[in-house]
Amino acid sequence: MLADADIHALDTDLGAVVLQNQQHHDNLQALLGKFRQLLDNYNNLKSDYEEEKEAREKYKRLARGQDRNPFVLVLVDGDGYLFKEYLVKAGSEGGITAARLLHDSIRELLHDRLGSQADQCRVMVRIYANVLGLSKSLARSGYVGHEARSLSPFVASFTRAQDLFDFVDAGDKKEGADYKIREMFRLFADNNQCKHIFFAGCHDSGYSSLLTPYRGRTDRITLLKGASFHSEYERLDLPVRELPSVFMSTPFSGNGHHTTTLPPSQPPTAAPSRQICKHYQKGICRYGNACIKVHIPQGQQLSKSDDPLPSGREAIISTRNQDYYASNLVRNISPTWQGSIPTNTAGDRIDTYCPIPSSEAWEAYTHRAKIHKPCNNYHLGGDCGNKNCDYDHTPIDSTSLDVMKHILRQHPCPTGPSCRSLKCYLGHICQKDGCRATKPCKFPRYAHILDLHIATWVTPLDRREFEKRDFGHFRSHSHSQSHSHSPSPVSESSGDAHSAGSIDSLIHEVGF
């Protein structure tokens, strides 16, 4: 038998065990409760993460979609911005020419504004006007016929000439064009695919309130100056440019009276007594009629450039369009003369015709370049020579190759018309439609007036001489920085030396 003391001790121990067991049970339940709460929190966080991940993926897809098909918008109030007289008089043909001139002029402004990104942007033009009212006004001046809507052939041809060009009849209501322009501007002003807006409505102060929220946004908006420019727009701190080769530069009253007596394609008959305003010809003169210098449109001034002209001639730079180049330049070198370079009677190198690529070709090339940029040297020069080249050497389709040729031909060869390299893919003459040899064109004036008739075929530099000359633009970017450059043996002029910096910047500028 257990003693009373032992029984009491066992009872005490049993109570302690029961208490400890209960405490352990409580602790276990608390731990399980916390673990359950932790699982609930984890599931909630996982759900939030999945939603955030899905939202981020949607944003990425949206961003990628906005990077596709970049374009610039040209908004024109056609009631205040009239095309040149000779374009309007030409009817259907004038509409096609006007579209080409406007497209090329905007392209030139784009290169100054967007750099290499400009080549990937398409140009969208929206012109809104009262076609009936314009037809009546132009008919009184003798520019079009007196039939109803006589301006329609010009309008239709302008719209048909370019895929993204529209000349829209806004009706005869007073605010018809204004309403359309305002809504189009609001629609694209903050659109990521729209990289820039050229606004041509500065004759009317009513648009100033539309543009005021974008004051100082030089990265988004450029103002185009027409025959008149309201002072309200000078306060917006936006760049102002002018297209004197496209739009009338003097007010049109509707009765045929203008402040100028010279047609746009002829030079002045006498030298002006005052100095000629160069800023006006560049489209950046901000003084308008108050300017103390003479305002003469592009193409009417004797060329006084430092660029030498053949035989000491001082000549008017007459514009040449795509039709001119198409009919005067050969498209391909005949198999008989493969391996030779065509030159004119003066010994100037003549390029083959390089037409403007279609929109489909641009899209094909842009798609290819986004995946892997093609190598200029390999695809255009014939070989690359850089085993570690970062650019694409895989076969390329003919349409994308034509786009590459067109882009590179827009950049002048540093050697100029005396270049004798068979592998040179840069331009030796300017083939821009309607170019007047003024900035921002990078070609010298001489490259705009060369005789395009092929007089003889010359043998190019052999490979040994070619390697001695060390042409930077036939070498990869990584090699061009490590070589010194010596003058060309063809010509002793300083212009024949190629600098690594200029060629490197060219390669980056065209995006290859």
GROMACS .gro file of N, CA and C in nm, residues 364-374 390 392 394:
model
   42
  364ALA      N    1   0.801   4.605  -9.443
  364ALA     CA    2   0.878   4.481  -9.445
  364ALA      C    3   1.018   4.504  -9.387
  365TYR      N    4   1.080   4.613  -9.429
  365TYR     CA    5   1.214   4.642  -9.376
  365TYR      C    6   1.210   4.672  -9.226
  366THR      N    7   1.114   4.753  -9.182
  366THR     CA    8   1.104   4.788  -9.040
  366THR      C    9   1.086   4.664  -8.955
  367HIS      N   10   1.003   4.572  -9.002
  367HIS     CA   11   0.982   4.446  -8.929
  367HIS      C   12   1.112   4.367  -8.921
  368ARG      N   13   1.185   4.363  -9.030
  368ARG     CA   14   1.312   4.288  -9.031
  368ARG      C   15   1.416   4.356  -8.939
  369ALA      N   16   1.423   4.489  -8.943
  369ALA     CA   17   1.523   4.561  -8.865
  369ALA      C   18   1.497   4.550  -8.715
  370LYS      N   19   1.370   4.540  -8.676
  370LYS     CA   20   1.340   4.529  -8.534
  370LYS      C   21   1.388   4.395  -8.478
  371ILE      N   22   1.385   4.292  -8.562
  371ILE     CA   23   1.432   4.160  -8.518
  371ILE      C   24   1.585   4.157  -8.510
  372HIS      N   25   1.650   4.200  -8.617
  372HIS     CA   26   1.797   4.206  -8.621
  372HIS      C   27   1.836   4.297  -8.737
  373LYS      N   28   1.903   4.407  -8.706
  373LYS     CA   29   1.936   4.506  -8.808
  373LYS      C   30   2.033   4.449  -8.910
  374PRO      N   31   2.001   4.460  -9.039
  374PRO     CA   32   2.091   4.408  -9.143
  374PRO      C   33   2.221   4.487  -9.149
  390ASP      N   34   2.809   4.268  -8.530
  390ASP     CA   35   2.686   4.255  -8.451
  390ASP      C   36   2.561   4.259  -8.537
  392ASP      N   37   2.314   4.175  -8.893
  392ASP     CA   38   2.261   4.053  -8.955
  392ASP      C   39   2.319   4.031  -9.094
  394THR      N   40   2.228   3.734  -9.262
  394THR     CA   41   2.142   3.634  -9.326
  394THR      C   42   2.076   3.694  -9.450
   0.00000   0.00000   0.00000
